[in-house]
Amino acid sequence: MTEGLSLGPLVLRWNGLLLALGIAFGILLFAVEVHRRRQDPEIVYHLFLPLFVWGLIGARLWHVFTPPLSSVQLGLTTAHYLSNPLDMMAFWVGGFGFPGALLAGMAVLFAFSRRYEFSFRELADMLAPGLALAQVIGRLGNYFNQELYGLPTSLPWAIFIQPPNRLIGYEAVEFYHPLFAYEMILSLVNLGMLLWLSRRLSASLRPGELFLAYLAFYSVVRFLLEFLRLDVALVGGWNVNQVFFGVLLIVAIGIFLWRRWRIQEL
């Protein structure tokens, strides 16, 4: 399996290339949603760079402070990054964590909405389908990097992992759950659901509820898939990603129910 696309002396690694394509197509779908809702297209130009930069920083910081088992086994612990700040900024060392990107992206949307007096909820709704699309494309990169695989399995669709990419203690195990593929397929379902809701039930949805639907669906997906994940990120003995998405699911459902209750009270 080749590392990436060779352009003379330059090699574009598949993971980075597909991540960039995912972001690009996600922003394109965001622009489509902005146009469909007849909002100012300048929103896309103002938000693209801050979302990209701060999303990248947030994802990196999540990895630095909650490194997965594979990074810990290589010595890439939080203590290592704090002692070697250049490694923290070397994005090709270690990896990224989506929860950090999500939190940073929400902070950017909130700051933008306050500065330009635009609805944070409507911004989040317009961005939600693009997020799901970016995840569909971006997860393909995990296949080429031979990462984000699950527990060992003998199922027909099991993926073969090369020995250098196996965790310590699993050197003799060849086949694993293709966890990245499960998430990719379910993110595609999430995308379809969001597009259907935004077009068929738009009159019944209040601002922000499409984004809550995205959060709830994806949180269920990640919470359940973490049971199959081998390369977990542990903090105090807890799977921090599973805890995060479990809490996020409760928060998303709670906000939805609270807002619906307030409407009935009024």
Short mmCIF file of C-alpha atoms in Angstrom, two decimals:
data_model
loop_
_atom_site.label_atom_id
_atom_site.label_comp_id
_atom_site.label_asym_id
_atom_site.label_seq_id
_atom_site.Cartn_x
_atom_site.Cartn_y
_atom_site.Cartn_z
CA MET A 1 0.00 0.00 0.00
CA THR A 2 1.53 3.33 -1.07
CA GLU A 3 1.94 6.10 1.51
CA GLY A 4 0.35 8.69 -0.71
CA LEU A 5 0.22 10.47 -4.03
CA SER A 6 3.71 11.22 -5.39
CA LEU A 7 4.22 14.56 -7.13
CA GLY A 8 7.91 14.46 -7.92
CA PRO A 9 9.81 14.84 -4.64
CA LEU A 10 6.58 15.73 -2.84
CA VAL A 11 4.42 12.98 -1.34
CA LEU A 12 0.85 13.85 -0.37
CA ARG A 13 -0.07 11.29 2.29
CA TRP A 14 -3.48 9.72 1.76
CA ASN A 15 -4.69 10.51 5.27
CA GLY A 16 -3.90 14.21 4.97
CA LEU A 17 -5.15 14.38 1.38
CA LEU A 18 -8.49 12.77 2.22
CA LEU A 19 -8.85 14.90 5.34
CA ALA A 20 -8.30 18.01 3.23
CA LEU A 21 -10.80 16.77 0.64
CA GLY A 22 -13.31 16.07 3.39
CA ILE A 23 -12.95 19.60 4.74
CA ALA A 24 -13.21 21.07 1.22
CA PHE A 25 -16.38 19.15 0.35
CA GLY A 26 -17.80 19.87 3.80
CA ILE A 27 -17.32 23.60 3.25
CA LEU A 28 -18.84 23.26 -0.23
CA LEU A 29 -21.96 21.65 1.24
CA PHE A 30 -22.01 24.38 3.91
CA ALA A 31 -22.03 26.94 1.07
CA VAL A 32 -24.91 25.06 -0.61
CA GLU A 33 -26.90 25.18 2.61
CA VAL A 34 -26.18 28.90 3.05
CA HIS A 35 -27.41 29.54 -0.51
CA ARG A 36 -30.47 27.29 -0.05
CA ARG A 37 -31.49 29.22 3.05
CA ARG A 38 -30.91 32.50 1.19
CA GLN A 39 -28.29 33.75 3.59
CA ASP A 40 -25.34 35.99 2.79
CA PRO A 41 -22.67 33.89 0.98
CA GLU A 42 -20.00 36.03 2.67
CA ILE A 43 -20.64 33.88 5.76
CA VAL A 44 -18.71 31.04 4.13
CA TYR A 45 -15.69 33.23 3.33
CA HIS A 46 -15.59 34.66 6.85
CA LEU A 47 -15.88 31.29 8.55
CA PHE A 48 -13.80 28.97 6.37
CA LEU A 49 -10.33 29.92 7.62
CA PRO A 50 -11.20 30.30 11.33
CA LEU A 51 -13.05 26.97 11.33
CA PHE A 52 -10.13 25.24 9.60
CA VAL A 53 -7.38 26.74 11.76
CA TRP A 54 -9.08 26.51 15.14
CA GLY A 55 -10.56 23.11 14.32
CA LEU A 56 -7.05 21.86 13.58
CA ILE A 57 -5.69 23.37 16.79
CA GLY A 58 -8.54 21.97 18.85
CA ALA A 59 -8.15 18.49 17.36
CA ARG A 60 -4.41 18.57 18.02
CA LEU A 61 -4.82 19.70 21.63
CA TRP A 62 -7.35 16.93 22.25
CA HIS A 63 -4.77 14.42 21.04
CA VAL A 64 -2.01 16.00 23.13
CA PHE A 65 -4.00 15.85 26.37
CA THR A 66 -5.81 12.56 25.64
CA PRO A 67 -3.34 10.48 23.57
CA PRO A 68 -4.58 7.04 22.47
CA LEU A 69 -2.89 3.81 23.47
CA SER A 70 -0.91 3.56 20.20
CA SER A 71 0.69 6.96 20.88
CA VAL A 72 1.38 6.14 24.52
CA GLN A 73 3.15 2.93 23.48
CA LEU A 74 5.41 5.05 21.26
CA GLY A 75 6.17 7.39 24.16
CA LEU A 76 3.95 10.18 22.83
CA THR A 77 2.31 10.94 26.17
CA THR A 78 1.00 14.29 27.39
CA ALA A 79 4.14 14.67 29.48
CA HIS A 80 6.25 14.12 26.36
CA TYR A 81 4.42 16.80 24.41
CA LEU A 82 4.65 19.30 27.27
CA SER A 83 8.37 18.59 27.59
CA ASN A 84 8.85 18.79 23.81
CA PRO A 85 6.57 21.58 22.57
CA LEU A 86 7.97 21.34 19.04
CA ASP A 87 6.46 17.85 18.81
CA MET A 88 3.16 19.35 19.88
CA MET A 89 3.29 21.63 16.86
CA ALA A 90 4.58 18.89 14.53
CA PHE A 91 1.21 17.68 13.28
CA TRP A 92 2.78 14.67 11.58
CA VAL A 93 3.87 13.36 15.00
CA GLY A 94 0.94 11.61 16.69
CA GLY A 95 -2.53 12.53 15.55
CA PHE A 96 -5.74 14.47 16.12
CA GLY A 97 -8.95 14.09 18.11
CA PHE A 98 -12.33 15.03 16.63
CA PRO A 99 -13.90 16.12 19.96
CA GLY A 100 -11.37 18.94 20.13
CA ALA A 101 -12.20 20.04 16.59
CA LEU A 102 -15.91 19.97 17.41
CA LEU A 103 -15.51 22.08 20.55
CA ALA A 104 -13.22 24.57 18.80
CA GLY A 105 -15.58 24.80 15.82
CA MET A 106 -18.55 25.53 18.07
CA ALA A 107 -16.53 28.24 19.82
CA VAL A 108 -15.74 29.82 16.44
CA LEU A 109 -19.41 29.78 15.43
CA PHE A 110 -20.41 31.34 18.74
CA ALA A 111 -17.78 34.10 18.46
CA PHE A 112 -18.82 34.80 14.87
CA SER A 113 -22.50 34.97 15.80
CA ARG A 114 -21.78 37.44 18.61
CA ARG A 115 -19.56 39.65 16.48
CA TYR A 116 -21.83 39.82 13.44
CA GLU A 117 -25.14 39.46 15.30
CA PHE A 118 -26.07 36.29 13.47
CA SER A 119 -27.96 33.35 14.91
CA PHE A 120 -25.57 30.73 16.32
CA ARG A 121 -28.29 28.09 15.96
CA GLU A 122 -28.85 28.81 12.28
CA LEU A 123 -25.11 28.75 11.61
CA ALA A 124 -24.82 25.38 13.33
CA ASP A 125 -27.76 24.01 11.35
CA MET A 126 -26.21 25.08 8.05
CA LEU A 127 -22.87 23.55 8.99
CA ALA A 128 -24.20 20.19 10.28
CA PRO A 129 -24.54 18.35 6.91
CA GLY A 130 -21.08 19.55 5.87
CA LEU A 131 -19.61 18.14 9.09
CA ALA A 132 -21.14 14.74 8.39
CA LEU A 133 -19.87 14.77 4.79
CA ALA A 134 -16.35 15.73 5.92
CA GLN A 135 -16.36 12.77 8.30
CA VAL A 136 -17.45 10.37 5.56
CA ILE A 137 -14.54 11.36 3.32
CA GLY A 138 -11.99 11.90 6.07
CA ARG A 139 -12.44 8.43 7.56
CA LEU A 140 -11.19 6.89 4.32
CA GLY A 141 -7.74 8.15 5.28
CA ASN A 142 -7.71 5.84 8.30
CA TYR A 143 -7.73 2.87 5.93
CA PHE A 144 -4.56 3.97 4.19
CA ASN A 145 -2.90 4.76 7.53
CA GLN A 146 -4.01 1.41 8.94
CA GLU A 147 -5.46 3.08 12.03
CA LEU A 148 -8.80 3.29 13.80
CA TYR A 149 -9.34 -0.44 13.66
CA GLY A 150 -11.27 -2.35 16.29
CA LEU A 151 -11.00 -5.56 18.21
CA PRO A 152 -9.70 -8.74 16.57
CA THR A 153 -12.35 -10.57 14.55
CA SER A 154 -12.81 -13.40 12.06
CA LEU A 155 -15.78 -11.79 10.29
CA PRO A 156 -15.69 -11.86 6.46
CA TRP A 157 -15.17 -8.10 6.25
CA ALA A 158 -12.30 -8.03 8.76
CA ILE A 159 -9.35 -5.85 7.74
CA PHE A 160 -5.75 -7.06 7.67
CA ILE A 161 -3.40 -4.85 9.68
CA GLN A 162 0.29 -4.85 8.86
CA PRO A 163 2.57 -5.93 11.77
CA PRO A 164 4.15 -2.46 12.26
CA ASN A 165 0.69 -0.98 12.83
CA ARG A 166 -0.45 -3.48 15.44
CA LEU A 167 -0.61 -2.59 19.12
CA ILE A 168 1.81 -4.17 21.56
CA GLY A 169 0.37 -7.49 22.68
CA TYR A 170 -1.42 -8.04 19.37
CA GLU A 171 1.60 -8.67 17.15
CA ALA A 172 0.36 -12.14 16.18
CA VAL A 173 -3.22 -11.05 15.42
CA GLU A 174 -3.81 -10.26 11.75
CA PHE A 175 -7.49 -9.33 11.29
CA TYR A 176 -9.57 -6.67 13.04
CA HIS A 177 -12.90 -4.86 12.87
CA PRO A 178 -12.69 -2.02 10.27
CA LEU A 179 -13.91 0.54 12.77
CA PHE A 180 -13.21 3.45 10.41
CA ALA A 181 -15.53 1.85 7.83
CA TYR A 182 -18.32 1.43 10.37
CA GLU A 183 -18.06 5.11 11.27
CA MET A 184 -17.84 6.14 7.62
CA ILE A 185 -21.02 4.24 6.71
CA LEU A 186 -22.92 5.53 9.75
CA SER A 187 -21.75 9.09 9.03
CA LEU A 188 -23.20 8.65 5.54
CA VAL A 189 -26.50 7.65 7.16
CA ASN A 190 -26.22 10.72 9.38
CA LEU A 191 -25.67 12.90 6.31
CA GLY A 192 -28.72 11.44 4.57
CA MET A 193 -30.85 11.97 7.67
CA LEU A 194 -29.75 15.59 8.02
CA LEU A 195 -30.45 16.39 4.36
CA TRP A 196 -33.86 14.71 4.58
CA LEU A 197 -34.79 16.54 7.79
CA SER A 198 -33.65 19.90 6.46
CA ARG A 199 -35.74 19.53 3.31
CA ARG A 200 -38.80 17.55 4.32
CA LEU A 201 -39.35 18.65 7.92
CA SER A 202 -37.88 22.14 7.87
CA ALA A 203 -41.21 23.68 8.88
CA SER A 204 -41.30 21.52 12.02
CA LEU A 205 -37.71 22.15 13.07
CA ARG A 206 -36.73 25.09 15.21
CA PRO A 207 -33.33 26.78 14.74
CA GLY A 208 -30.57 24.65 16.19
CA GLU A 209 -32.48 21.37 16.17
CA LEU A 210 -30.83 20.06 13.01
CA PHE A 211 -27.45 20.50 14.66
CA LEU A 212 -28.77 18.78 17.79
CA ALA A 213 -29.87 15.87 15.58
CA TYR A 214 -26.35 15.68 14.15
CA LEU A 215 -24.81 15.71 17.62
CA ALA A 216 -27.20 13.10 18.99
CA PHE A 217 -26.78 10.68 16.08
CA TYR A 218 -23.01 10.97 15.92
CA SER A 219 -22.70 10.71 19.70
CA VAL A 220 -24.62 7.41 19.67
CA VAL A 221 -22.36 6.14 16.87
CA ARG A 222 -19.13 7.05 18.64
CA PHE A 223 -20.31 5.88 22.06
CA LEU A 224 -21.20 2.43 20.73
CA LEU A 225 -18.17 2.06 18.46
CA GLU A 226 -15.85 2.81 21.38
CA PHE A 227 -16.82 -0.60 22.79
CA LEU A 228 -15.12 -2.13 19.73
CA ARG A 229 -12.13 0.20 19.71
CA LEU A 230 -8.76 -1.23 20.65
CA ASP A 231 -6.73 1.99 20.49
CA VAL A 232 -8.59 3.83 23.25
CA ALA A 233 -7.62 7.07 24.98
CA LEU A 234 -7.66 6.54 28.74
CA VAL A 235 -7.74 9.28 31.36
CA GLY A 236 -7.88 8.05 34.93
CA GLY A 237 -8.85 4.63 33.65
CA TRP A 238 -11.83 6.00 31.71
CA ASN A 239 -12.28 5.95 27.94
CA VAL A 240 -12.36 9.72 27.59
CA ASN A 241 -13.85 9.72 24.08
CA GLN A 242 -16.69 7.44 25.12
CA VAL A 243 -17.39 9.56 28.19
CA PHE A 244 -17.33 12.73 26.10
CA PHE A 245 -19.83 11.46 23.55
CA GLY A 246 -22.03 9.93 26.25
CA VAL A 247 -22.26 13.32 27.95
CA LEU A 248 -22.74 15.09 24.61
CA LEU A 249 -25.66 12.78 23.78
CA ILE A 250 -27.35 13.56 27.08
CA VAL A 251 -26.77 17.29 26.60
CA ALA A 252 -28.12 17.28 23.01
CA ILE A 253 -31.27 15.36 23.95
CA GLY A 254 -31.72 17.46 27.09
CA ILE A 255 -31.53 20.75 25.17
CA PHE A 256 -33.99 19.47 22.56
CA LEU A 257 -36.53 18.33 25.18
CA TRP A 258 -36.11 21.51 27.24
CA ARG A 259 -36.71 23.73 24.23
CA ARG A 260 -39.79 21.73 23.20
CA TRP A 261 -41.12 21.92 26.76
CA ARG A 262 -40.65 25.70 26.77
CA ILE A 263 -42.60 25.98 23.50
CA GLN A 264 -45.51 24.04 25.00
CA GLU A 265 -45.44 26.19 28.13
CA LEU A 266 -45.67 29.33 26.01
#
